[in-house]
Coordinates of C-alpha atoms in Angstrom, one line a residue:
M1 CA 3.0 2.7 15.2
V2 CA 5.5 5.5 14.9
M3 CA 7.2 7.3 17.8
I4 CA 8.3 10.9 17.5
D5 CA 10.3 12.8 20.2
V6 CA 9.6 16.6 20.5
K7 CA 10.2 19.3 23.1
H8 CA 7.1 20.5 24.9
S9 CA 8.2 24.1 24.7
E10 CA 9.0 23.9 21.0
L11 CA 5.6 22.2 20.2
C12 CA 3.7 24.9 22.1
S13 CA 5.7 27.6 20.4
A14 CA 4.9 26.1 17.0
V15 CA 1.2 25.7 17.8
G16 CA 1.1 29.2 19.1
K17 CA -0.4 28.4 22.5
N18 CA 1.0 27.2 25.8
I19 CA -0.8 23.9 26.4
P20 CA -0.2 22.1 29.8
V21 CA 1.1 18.6 29.4
D22 CA -2.0 17.0 30.9
E23 CA -4.3 19.0 28.6
L24 CA -2.0 18.2 25.6
S25 CA -2.3 14.5 26.5
E26 CA -6.1 14.7 26.3
I27 CA -6.0 16.6 23.0
L28 CA -3.6 14.0 21.5
F29 CA -5.8 11.1 22.7
D30 CA -8.9 12.7 21.2
F31 CA -7.0 13.2 18.0
G32 CA -6.1 9.5 17.8
L33 CA -2.5 9.9 19.1
E34 CA -1.0 9.1 22.4
L35 CA 1.5 10.8 24.7
K36 CA 3.7 7.8 25.7
K37 CA 6.4 9.5 27.8
H38 CA 6.9 12.9 29.5
I39 CA 10.3 13.6 31.1
G40 CA 10.9 17.3 31.8
D41 CA 10.5 19.1 28.5
D42 CA 10.8 16.0 26.4
L43 CA 7.7 14.3 25.0
S44 CA 7.4 11.0 23.2
I45 CA 4.3 10.8 21.1
E46 CA 2.9 7.7 19.3
L47 CA 1.4 8.3 15.9
T48 CA -0.6 5.9 13.8
A49 CA 1.5 4.7 10.9
E50 CA -0.7 6.2 8.1
R51 CA -0.3 9.8 9.3
S52 CA 3.2 10.5 7.8
D53 CA 2.4 14.2 7.7
L54 CA 2.6 14.3 11.5
I55 CA 6.1 12.9 11.7
S56 CA 7.7 16.4 11.9
L57 CA 7.2 19.0 14.8
Q58 CA 5.8 21.4 12.2
G59 CA 3.4 18.8 10.8
L60 CA 2.1 18.0 14.3
A61 CA 1.7 21.6 15.2
R62 CA -0.1 22.4 12.0
A63 CA -2.7 19.7 12.8
L64 CA -3.1 20.7 16.4
R65 CA -3.7 24.4 15.5
N66 CA -6.7 23.4 13.5
Y67 CA -7.8 20.8 15.9
T68 CA -7.7 23.2 18.9
G69 CA -9.6 25.9 17.0
L70 CA -6.6 28.3 16.7
E71 CA -7.0 28.1 13.0
D72 CA -10.0 27.0 10.8
K73 CA -8.4 27.0 7.4
M74 CA -6.7 24.5 5.2
P75 CA -2.9 24.9 5.2
E76 CA -1.6 25.9 1.8
W77 CA 1.9 26.1 0.5
N78 CA 3.5 28.1 -2.4
V79 CA 5.9 26.6 -4.8
K80 CA 7.9 29.1 -6.8
K81 CA 9.1 28.5 -10.4
S82 CA 12.9 28.0 -11.0
N83 CA 15.4 27.0 -13.6
Y84 CA 16.8 24.1 -11.6
E85 CA 17.0 20.9 -13.8
V86 CA 17.8 17.3 -13.1
E87 CA 18.4 14.9 -15.9
V88 CA 17.7 11.2 -15.4
T89 CA 19.5 8.7 -17.7
D90 CA 20.3 5.0 -17.8
M91 CA 19.0 4.3 -14.3
P92 CA 18.9 0.8 -12.8
K93 CA 15.5 -0.7 -13.5
Q94 CA 15.2 -1.6 -9.8
W95 CA 15.5 2.1 -8.8
S96 CA 14.2 4.3 -11.7
Y97 CA 12.3 7.3 -10.3
V98 CA 13.5 10.7 -9.1
V99 CA 11.7 13.6 -7.4
C100 CA 13.5 16.9 -6.4
A101 CA 12.9 20.3 -4.9
V102 CA 14.8 23.3 -3.5
A103 CA 14.2 25.2 -0.3
K104 CA 15.7 28.6 0.4
N105 CA 16.1 31.1 3.2
L106 CA 16.3 28.5 6.0
K107 CA 17.8 29.3 9.5
F108 CA 19.6 26.2 10.8
D109 CA 21.1 25.5 14.2
D110 CA 22.3 22.2 15.6
E111 CA 18.9 21.3 17.0
K112 CA 17.0 22.0 13.8
I113 CA 19.5 19.9 11.8
R114 CA 18.9 17.0 14.2
E115 CA 15.1 17.5 13.7
V116 CA 15.5 17.5 9.9
M117 CA 17.7 14.3 10.1
R118 CA 15.2 12.7 12.4
V119 CA 12.3 13.4 10.0
Q120 CA 14.3 12.3 7.1
E121 CA 15.1 8.9 8.8
K122 CA 11.5 8.5 10.1
L123 CA 10.1 9.0 6.6
A124 CA 12.6 6.6 5.1
G125 CA 12.0 4.1 7.9
T126 CA 8.2 4.1 7.9
F127 CA 6.7 5.7 4.8
L128 CA 9.4 4.3 2.5
R129 CA 9.7 1.0 4.4
N130 CA 13.3 1.2 5.5
R131 CA 14.4 2.5 2.1
K132 CA 12.8 -0.4 0.3
K133 CA 10.5 1.9 -1.5
G134 CA 12.9 4.9 -1.7
G135 CA 15.5 7.0 -0.1
I136 CA 15.7 10.8 0.7
G137 CA 18.8 13.0 0.4
I138 CA 19.3 16.7 1.5
Y139 CA 22.3 18.8 0.4
P140 CA 23.6 22.4 0.8
L141 CA 22.5 24.1 -2.4
D142 CA 25.6 26.4 -2.7
K143 CA 27.9 23.4 -3.2
I144 CA 25.9 22.0 -6.2
H145 CA 26.4 23.1 -9.8
F146 CA 23.3 22.7 -12.0
P147 CA 22.1 21.0 -14.1
V148 CA 22.5 17.8 -12.1
K149 CA 22.5 14.3 -13.6
V150 CA 21.2 11.1 -12.0
I151 CA 22.8 8.2 -13.9
G152 CA 23.4 4.5 -13.4
K153 CA 27.1 3.5 -13.2
N154 CA 29.3 0.5 -12.4
P155 CA 30.0 0.9 -8.6
D156 CA 33.5 -0.5 -9.0
K157 CA 34.4 2.5 -11.2
V158 CA 33.1 5.3 -9.1
K159 CA 35.0 6.8 -6.2
Y160 CA 33.9 9.4 -3.6
R161 CA 34.2 10.2 0.1
P162 CA 31.0 9.0 1.8
L163 CA 29.5 11.0 4.7
E164 CA 31.6 11.0 7.8
Y165 CA 34.3 8.8 6.3
P166 CA 38.0 9.7 6.4
K167 CA 38.8 9.1 2.7
E168 CA 37.6 8.3 -0.8
I169 CA 36.7 4.7 -1.6
T170 CA 34.9 3.0 -4.5
A171 CA 31.1 2.9 -4.3
K172 CA 31.4 -1.0 -4.1
Q173 CA 33.7 -0.6 -1.1
I174 CA 31.1 1.7 0.6
L175 CA 28.8 -1.3 0.9
S176 CA 31.3 -3.4 2.9
L177 CA 33.3 -0.7 4.8
H178 CA 31.0 2.1 5.7
P179 CA 28.5 1.5 8.6
T180 CA 25.6 2.9 6.6
G181 CA 26.7 1.0 3.5
K182 CA 26.8 -2.2 5.4
K183 CA 23.4 -1.5 6.9
Y184 CA 21.6 -1.0 3.6
A185 CA 23.8 -3.2 1.3
H186 CA 21.0 -5.8 1.1
L187 CA 18.8 -3.3 -0.8
V188 CA 21.1 -3.3 -3.8
E189 CA 22.3 -6.9 -3.8
G190 CA 22.9 -8.2 -7.3
W191 CA 22.6 -4.7 -8.9
K192 CA 25.1 -4.3 -11.8
K193 CA 24.6 -0.6 -11.9
M194 CA 24.1 1.9 -9.0
P195 CA 22.4 5.3 -9.3
F196 CA 24.5 8.4 -8.7
F197 CA 23.8 12.1 -8.4
I198 CA 26.5 14.0 -10.2
D199 CA 26.5 17.8 -10.7
S200 CA 27.7 19.7 -13.8
E201 CA 31.3 19.8 -12.6
G202 CA 31.4 16.0 -12.2
T203 CA 31.2 16.0 -8.4
I204 CA 29.6 12.9 -7.0
M205 CA 26.8 14.0 -4.7
S206 CA 25.4 10.7 -3.5
M207 CA 24.7 7.0 -4.2
P208 CA 21.0 6.5 -3.4
P209 CA 19.6 4.7 -1.5
I210 CA 22.8 4.3 0.5
I211 CA 24.6 7.5 1.4
N212 CA 25.5 11.1 0.5
S213 CA 28.9 12.5 -0.3
H214 CA 30.8 14.1 2.6
T215 CA 31.9 16.9 0.3
V216 CA 28.5 18.1 -0.9
G217 CA 26.0 16.1 1.2
K218 CA 26.4 17.6 4.7
I219 CA 24.1 20.3 6.2
T220 CA 25.7 22.8 8.7
P221 CA 24.3 25.7 10.8
D222 CA 25.7 28.0 8.0
T223 CA 23.5 26.3 5.4
K224 CA 20.7 28.6 4.1
D225 CA 19.5 26.9 1.0
I226 CA 19.1 23.2 0.4
F227 CA 18.5 20.7 -2.5
I228 CA 16.1 17.9 -1.7
E229 CA 15.9 14.6 -3.7
A230 CA 14.0 11.3 -3.3
T231 CA 14.7 8.2 -5.5
G232 CA 13.0 4.9 -5.6
I233 CA 10.7 2.5 -7.2
N234 CA 7.3 4.3 -7.0
L235 CA 6.9 7.9 -8.4
K236 CA 3.7 8.6 -6.5
V237 CA 5.2 7.6 -3.1
L238 CA 8.4 9.7 -3.8
E239 CA 6.3 12.7 -4.7
E240 CA 4.4 12.3 -1.4
A241 CA 7.5 12.0 0.7
V242 CA 9.1 15.1 -0.9
N243 CA 5.8 17.1 -0.4
I244 CA 5.8 16.2 3.3
I245 CA 9.4 17.5 3.7
C246 CA 8.8 20.6 1.6
A247 CA 5.7 21.5 3.7
M248 CA 7.8 21.1 6.8
F249 CA 10.5 23.4 5.4
E250 CA 8.0 26.1 4.4
D251 CA 6.5 26.0 7.9
M252 CA 10.0 26.6 9.1
G253 CA 10.1 29.8 7.0
A254 CA 11.7 28.6 3.8
D255 CA 10.7 29.4 0.2
I256 CA 10.1 26.3 -1.9
Y257 CA 11.2 26.2 -5.5
S258 CA 10.3 23.7 -8.2
T259 CA 12.7 21.5 -10.1
K260 CA 12.3 20.1 -13.6
I261 CA 13.1 16.3 -13.8
K262 CA 14.0 15.3 -17.4
Y263 CA 13.5 11.6 -18.2
S264 CA 14.2 10.2 -21.6
N265 CA 10.5 10.2 -22.6
R266 CA 9.0 13.0 -20.5
T267 CA 9.6 15.9 -18.2
I268 CA 7.9 16.4 -14.8
T269 CA 8.0 19.4 -12.4
T270 CA 8.1 18.7 -8.7
P271 CA 7.0 19.3 -6.0
N272 CA 3.3 19.9 -6.5
L273 CA 1.7 21.1 -3.2
A274 CA -1.7 22.0 -4.7
P275 CA -4.6 20.5 -2.8
Y276 CA -6.7 17.7 -4.2
E277 CA -10.5 17.0 -3.8
R278 CA -12.5 14.3 -2.1
Q279 CA -16.2 14.1 -1.1
V280 CA -18.2 12.6 1.7
S281 CA -21.9 11.9 2.1
I282 CA -23.4 13.4 5.3
N283 CA -26.0 10.6 5.5
Y284 CA -23.2 8.1 5.1
A285 CA -21.2 9.7 7.9
N286 CA -24.2 9.8 10.2
K287 CA -25.0 6.2 9.5
M288 CA -21.4 5.0 10.1
L289 CA -21.1 7.0 13.4
G290 CA -24.6 6.8 14.7
L291 CA -25.0 10.6 14.9
K292 CA -27.3 13.2 13.5
L293 CA -24.9 15.8 12.3
S294 CA -26.2 18.7 10.2
R295 CA -24.4 20.0 7.1
K296 CA -23.1 22.9 9.2
D297 CA -21.8 20.6 11.9
T298 CA -20.1 18.3 9.4
E299 CA -18.4 21.2 7.7
K300 CA -17.1 22.5 11.0
L301 CA -15.7 19.1 12.1
L302 CA -14.0 18.7 8.7
K303 CA -12.3 22.1 9.1
K304 CA -10.9 21.0 12.4
M305 CA -9.1 18.3 10.6
M306 CA -7.5 20.7 8.1
Y307 CA -10.0 20.2 5.2
G308 CA -11.2 23.1 3.1
I309 CA -14.8 23.1 2.1
S310 CA -15.1 23.3 -1.7
K311 CA -18.7 22.9 -2.3
T312 CA -21.9 21.3 -0.8
E313 CA -24.4 19.8 -3.1
G314 CA -27.4 18.2 -1.3
D315 CA -26.1 15.4 0.9
T316 CA -22.5 15.6 -0.5
I317 CA -19.7 17.8 0.8
K318 CA -16.7 18.3 -1.5
V319 CA -13.6 19.1 0.4
K320 CA -10.1 20.3 -0.6
V321 CA -7.4 18.1 1.0
P322 CA -3.9 19.3 1.9
K323 CA -1.4 17.5 -0.4
V324 CA 0.5 16.1 2.6
R325 CA -2.5 14.0 3.5
V326 CA -1.4 10.8 1.8
D327 CA -3.7 8.4 3.7
L328 CA -7.1 9.0 2.1
W329 CA -8.4 6.1 0.1
H330 CA -12.2 6.1 0.6
Q331 CA -14.8 8.4 2.1
I332 CA -14.7 6.2 5.3
D333 CA -11.3 7.9 5.9
L334 CA -13.1 11.3 5.9
V335 CA -15.7 9.8 8.3
D336 CA -12.9 8.7 10.6
D337 CA -11.6 12.2 10.7
I338 CA -15.1 13.6 11.4
A339 CA -15.2 11.1 14.4
R340 CA -11.8 12.4 15.7
A341 CA -13.0 16.0 15.4
Y342 CA -16.3 15.1 17.2
K343 CA -14.2 13.3 19.9
F344 CA -14.8 9.7 20.6
N345 CA -15.6 10.4 24.3
K346 CA -18.6 12.4 23.2
F347 CA -20.3 9.6 21.4
P348 CA -23.6 8.8 23.2
L349 CA -23.7 5.4 25.0
T350 CA -26.9 3.5 24.2
L351 CA -28.1 0.1 25.1
P352 CA -29.3 -2.1 22.2
S353 CA -33.1 -1.7 21.5
I354 CA -33.5 -5.4 20.9
S355 CA -32.0 -8.6 22.2
T356 CA -30.4 -10.8 19.5
I357 CA -28.5 -14.0 19.5
A358 CA -25.4 -14.2 17.3
S359 CA -25.4 -16.7 14.4
T360 CA -23.2 -17.6 11.5
L361 CA -23.7 -16.1 8.1
P362 CA -25.7 -18.2 5.5
L363 CA -22.6 -18.4 3.3
S364 CA -20.5 -19.8 6.2
D365 CA -23.2 -22.3 7.0
L366 CA -23.4 -23.5 3.3
S367 CA -19.6 -23.6 3.1
E368 CA -19.4 -25.8 6.2
Q369 CA -22.1 -28.1 4.9
L370 CA -20.3 -28.6 1.6
S371 CA -16.9 -29.1 3.4
D372 CA -18.4 -31.8 5.6
M373 CA -19.9 -33.6 2.6
M374 CA -16.7 -33.5 0.8
V375 CA -14.9 -35.0 3.8
G376 CA -17.6 -37.6 3.9
L377 CA -17.0 -38.4 0.2
G378 CA -13.4 -39.2 1.1
F379 CA -11.7 -36.0 0.1
A380 CA -8.9 -34.3 2.2
E381 CA -9.3 -30.5 2.7
I382 CA -6.4 -28.2 1.8
Y383 CA -5.7 -24.6 2.5
T384 CA -3.7 -22.6 -0.1
L385 CA -2.6 -19.0 -0.1
G386 CA -4.7 -16.1 -1.6
L387 CA -1.6 -14.4 -3.1
T388 CA -0.2 -16.2 -6.2
S389 CA 1.4 -15.5 -9.6
T390 CA 0.2 -14.9 -13.1
V391 CA 2.4 -17.9 -14.1
D392 CA 0.4 -20.3 -11.9
Q393 CA -3.1 -18.7 -12.6
Y394 CA -2.7 -18.3 -16.3
E395 CA 0.5 -19.6 -18.0
K396 CA 0.5 -23.1 -16.4
M397 CA -3.2 -23.3 -16.9
N398 CA -2.8 -22.8 -20.7
I399 CA -5.0 -19.7 -20.8
E400 CA -4.5 -16.0 -21.6
P401 CA -4.2 -13.6 -18.6
D402 CA -7.6 -12.1 -17.7
E403 CA -8.5 -9.1 -15.5
H404 CA -7.1 -9.5 -12.0
I405 CA -5.8 -7.6 -8.9
H406 CA -2.1 -7.0 -9.5
L407 CA 0.4 -6.6 -6.7
N408 CA 2.8 -3.7 -7.3
E409 CA 5.3 -4.9 -4.7
S410 CA 5.9 -8.2 -3.0
A411 CA 8.6 -9.5 -0.6
E412 CA 8.7 -12.7 -2.5
Q413 CA 9.6 -12.5 -6.2
G414 CA 7.0 -14.1 -8.5
I415 CA 4.1 -13.4 -6.2
N416 CA 2.3 -10.7 -8.2
M417 CA -1.5 -11.1 -8.0
T418 CA -4.5 -12.3 -5.9
R419 CA -6.0 -15.6 -7.1
T420 CA -9.2 -15.5 -9.3
W421 CA -9.9 -19.2 -9.1
L422 CA -8.8 -22.1 -6.9
L423 CA -8.0 -24.9 -9.5
P424 CA -4.3 -23.7 -10.1
E425 CA -3.6 -23.7 -6.4
S426 CA -5.1 -27.2 -6.1
L427 CA -2.9 -28.4 -8.9
N428 CA 0.1 -26.8 -7.2
S429 CA -0.7 -28.9 -4.1
L430 CA -0.9 -32.0 -6.2
E431 CA 2.5 -31.2 -7.8
H432 CA 4.1 -30.9 -4.3
N433 CA 2.6 -34.3 -3.4
K434 CA 3.2 -36.2 -6.7
N435 CA 5.5 -38.7 -5.0
R436 CA 2.8 -39.8 -2.6
P437 CA 0.5 -42.8 -3.3
V438 CA -2.6 -42.3 -5.5
P439 CA -5.5 -41.9 -5.6
Q440 CA -5.2 -38.3 -4.2
K441 CA -8.6 -36.7 -3.6
I442 CA -8.4 -33.1 -2.4
F443 CA -10.7 -30.1 -2.1
E444 CA -10.6 -26.4 -1.0
C445 CA -13.4 -24.2 0.0
S446 CA -12.1 -20.6 0.1
F447 CA -12.2 -17.1 -1.3
V448 CA -10.9 -15.6 -4.5
V449 CA -10.8 -11.9 -5.5
I450 CA -12.6 -10.7 -8.6
P451 CA -12.1 -7.2 -10.0
D452 CA -15.3 -5.2 -10.0
A453 CA -15.4 -1.5 -10.9
K454 CA -18.8 -1.1 -9.3
E455 CA -17.5 -1.9 -5.8
D456 CA -16.0 0.8 -3.6
V457 CA -12.7 -1.0 -3.5
R458 CA -12.9 -2.0 -7.1
S459 CA -13.0 -5.7 -6.3
R460 CA -15.1 -8.3 -4.5
T461 CA -14.4 -11.6 -2.8
V462 CA -16.2 -14.7 -4.0
K463 CA -16.2 -18.0 -2.2
K464 CA -15.6 -21.1 -4.3
L465 CA -15.1 -24.8 -3.9
C466 CA -12.7 -26.8 -6.0
A467 CA -12.3 -30.6 -5.9
C468 CA -9.7 -32.8 -7.6
I469 CA -9.1 -36.5 -8.1
S470 CA -5.7 -37.6 -9.3
D471 CA -5.2 -41.4 -10.0
N472 CA -3.6 -43.8 -12.4
V473 CA -7.0 -43.9 -14.2
V474 CA -9.6 -41.2 -13.7
T475 CA -12.6 -40.3 -15.8
F476 CA -15.1 -37.5 -16.2
T477 CA -17.8 -39.8 -14.8
Q478 CA -15.9 -40.1 -11.5
I479 CA -15.7 -36.4 -10.8
K480 CA -19.3 -35.9 -12.1
Q481 CA -20.5 -38.5 -9.5
V482 CA -18.8 -36.5 -6.8
L483 CA -20.6 -33.3 -8.0
D484 CA -24.0 -35.0 -8.1
A485 CA -23.5 -36.4 -4.6
L486 CA -22.5 -33.0 -3.3
L487 CA -25.4 -31.0 -4.8
C488 CA -28.2 -33.6 -4.8
A489 CA -29.4 -32.5 -1.3
Y490 CA -30.2 -29.0 -2.5
N491 CA -32.9 -30.0 -5.0
L492 CA -31.4 -28.1 -7.9
D493 CA -32.1 -28.6 -11.6
L494 CA -28.5 -29.6 -12.5
E495 CA -27.0 -30.1 -16.0
I496 CA -23.7 -30.1 -17.7
Q497 CA -23.3 -28.1 -20.9
K498 CA -20.4 -29.1 -23.1
T499 CA -17.9 -26.3 -23.6
K500 CA -14.3 -25.7 -24.6
H501 CA -11.6 -24.5 -22.1
S502 CA -7.9 -24.7 -22.7
S503 CA -7.2 -26.0 -19.1
F504 CA -9.3 -29.1 -19.9
M505 CA -9.4 -31.9 -22.5
N506 CA -11.6 -31.3 -25.6
G507 CA -14.8 -33.2 -25.3
R508 CA -14.3 -33.8 -21.6
C509 CA -15.2 -30.3 -20.2
G510 CA -18.5 -28.7 -19.3
K511 CA -20.2 -25.8 -17.7
I512 CA -22.0 -26.6 -14.5
I513 CA -25.6 -25.2 -14.8
A514 CA -28.0 -25.1 -11.9
N515 CA -31.5 -23.8 -12.4
K516 CA -30.4 -22.3 -15.7
K517 CA -27.5 -20.4 -14.1
E518 CA -23.9 -21.1 -14.6
I519 CA -22.2 -21.8 -11.3
G520 CA -18.9 -23.5 -12.3
I521 CA -16.8 -25.8 -14.5
I522 CA -16.0 -29.5 -14.6
G523 CA -13.7 -31.7 -16.6
E524 CA -10.5 -33.7 -17.1
I525 CA -7.3 -31.6 -17.0
N526 CA -5.5 -31.1 -20.3
P527 CA -2.3 -33.3 -20.4
A528 CA -0.4 -30.2 -21.5
V529 CA -1.5 -28.5 -18.3
L530 CA -0.5 -31.5 -16.2
S531 CA 2.9 -31.4 -17.9
K532 CA 3.5 -27.8 -16.9
W533 CA 2.7 -28.7 -13.3
S534 CA 4.9 -31.9 -13.5
I535 CA 1.9 -34.0 -12.5
V536 CA 2.2 -37.5 -13.9
S537 CA -1.3 -38.9 -12.9
P538 CA -4.5 -38.1 -14.9
T539 CA -6.6 -35.6 -13.0
A540 CA -10.2 -34.5 -13.0
C541 CA -11.6 -31.5 -11.3
F542 CA -14.6 -29.2 -10.8
E543 CA -14.9 -25.8 -9.3
I544 CA -18.2 -24.1 -8.3
N545 CA -19.2 -20.7 -7.1
I546 CA -20.7 -21.0 -3.6
D547 CA -22.0 -17.4 -3.6
A548 CA -23.9 -18.1 -6.8
L549 CA -25.2 -21.5 -5.3
L550 CA -26.4 -19.6 -2.2
E551 CA -28.3 -17.1 -4.3
L552 CA -30.1 -19.9 -6.1
M553 CA -31.1 -21.5 -2.8
E554 CA -32.3 -18.2 -1.4
E555 CA -34.5 -17.7 -4.5
K556 CA -36.3 -21.0 -3.9

């Protein structure tokens, strides 16, 4: 959750209506927010983390105007063309993207400057994950000489005066001497180069993601025009952050101007505040919410949440979405907004029409049966993590990378995907227990994630069971006996079809076929694979698809 502090009088002024605090509290609750504290004119409002567009006073007022019916149109912003250019060269690979904009004709006072700084820090702290994804800088435009360069340099060889510091020091010293530098030094630990904004006269503007220059990086009540930049690791996220800030400034009365960002291989123009499109099925919304909304009702509720109605075709409503809405992934997100506009307290309370007794899912029942049998066969159950690496899943298994769900970011280096099969993780467990006595007989019954473009989320979870025997001597026959004992109770027509697989020894590997359908693989692990895992004992394994096994049983 995210807390924002606003003045009640300023919020009412921005909304355009004097709303008593008690009424405002109810409106916020219906909207999905909460008034946590009210002392005099000061309000503390709790937002849900995904609504970054509401972090500013202007963003919250914008949403409340539509929600309370004072407006029924989608907010739009105008970005004017300009000749401002920023050249990006030789950036550190850890921090390679830049997005910029210009805002003119602002009227600042001390309170508005504090508000801008608060929004800047809230965005950096929440949406940009405490500057791990990116940092935001704001500068007085009249102190900058274009074109501006963003370039990576050795921090030992760059000197400037950081914000609110008495003298010039090297960029490297900023990380150990300046309070902000010390706070965020961990973000750039080990970097040989640091990014610097430098204007055409050679003036150091800032060292992102750490701190601005005191000379050209400080906003005052006399500032009328500003330069906005965001730098970081993900271009899309940075564009979204700058869009939110630009929308806030335009709502404050500013004119927004574009900036050309020149990379070595392309040029982009930012910001882009044009709306994008999404669509929602009326029947789907009614099914999810248990309502009977008409097309007209649904359109009216969507307008309350700042959507523009683009087109309605049969059951489908196409909507235009304000660019600041960065939280929409699926049509269920539109359904959630429809529910907020309808108001949760208005949903009819109904008793169930039938009495039912809860029970476990068939897949859970089958998984539990198989696990119990594996324990009865003398195997120990293990639990491994769903997040893994391409090295473990492919390289160490002696196979080429296949389609998988890739992780863009991870707190732990090396973790970069979700697992697609269990066997590598079982071998990893054997590696960590290689100094223990053999035989070692382990199994895992758990989910893997398979990419699937047909699914709404472009992937599906599949439950599998993997079993391994590691001993001084182990044969294909031993692991096959375990498979036979496990599946004999299900009266399946089971056979092993000889196959080749780089993870297994030639001639000692087969597809597991049940009722003419492939459900898994079995074999003795290739010594080259065992060597990569540093496993000294011969090992035989099988892995079966429990979802596929359940389908076969249900067909009978």
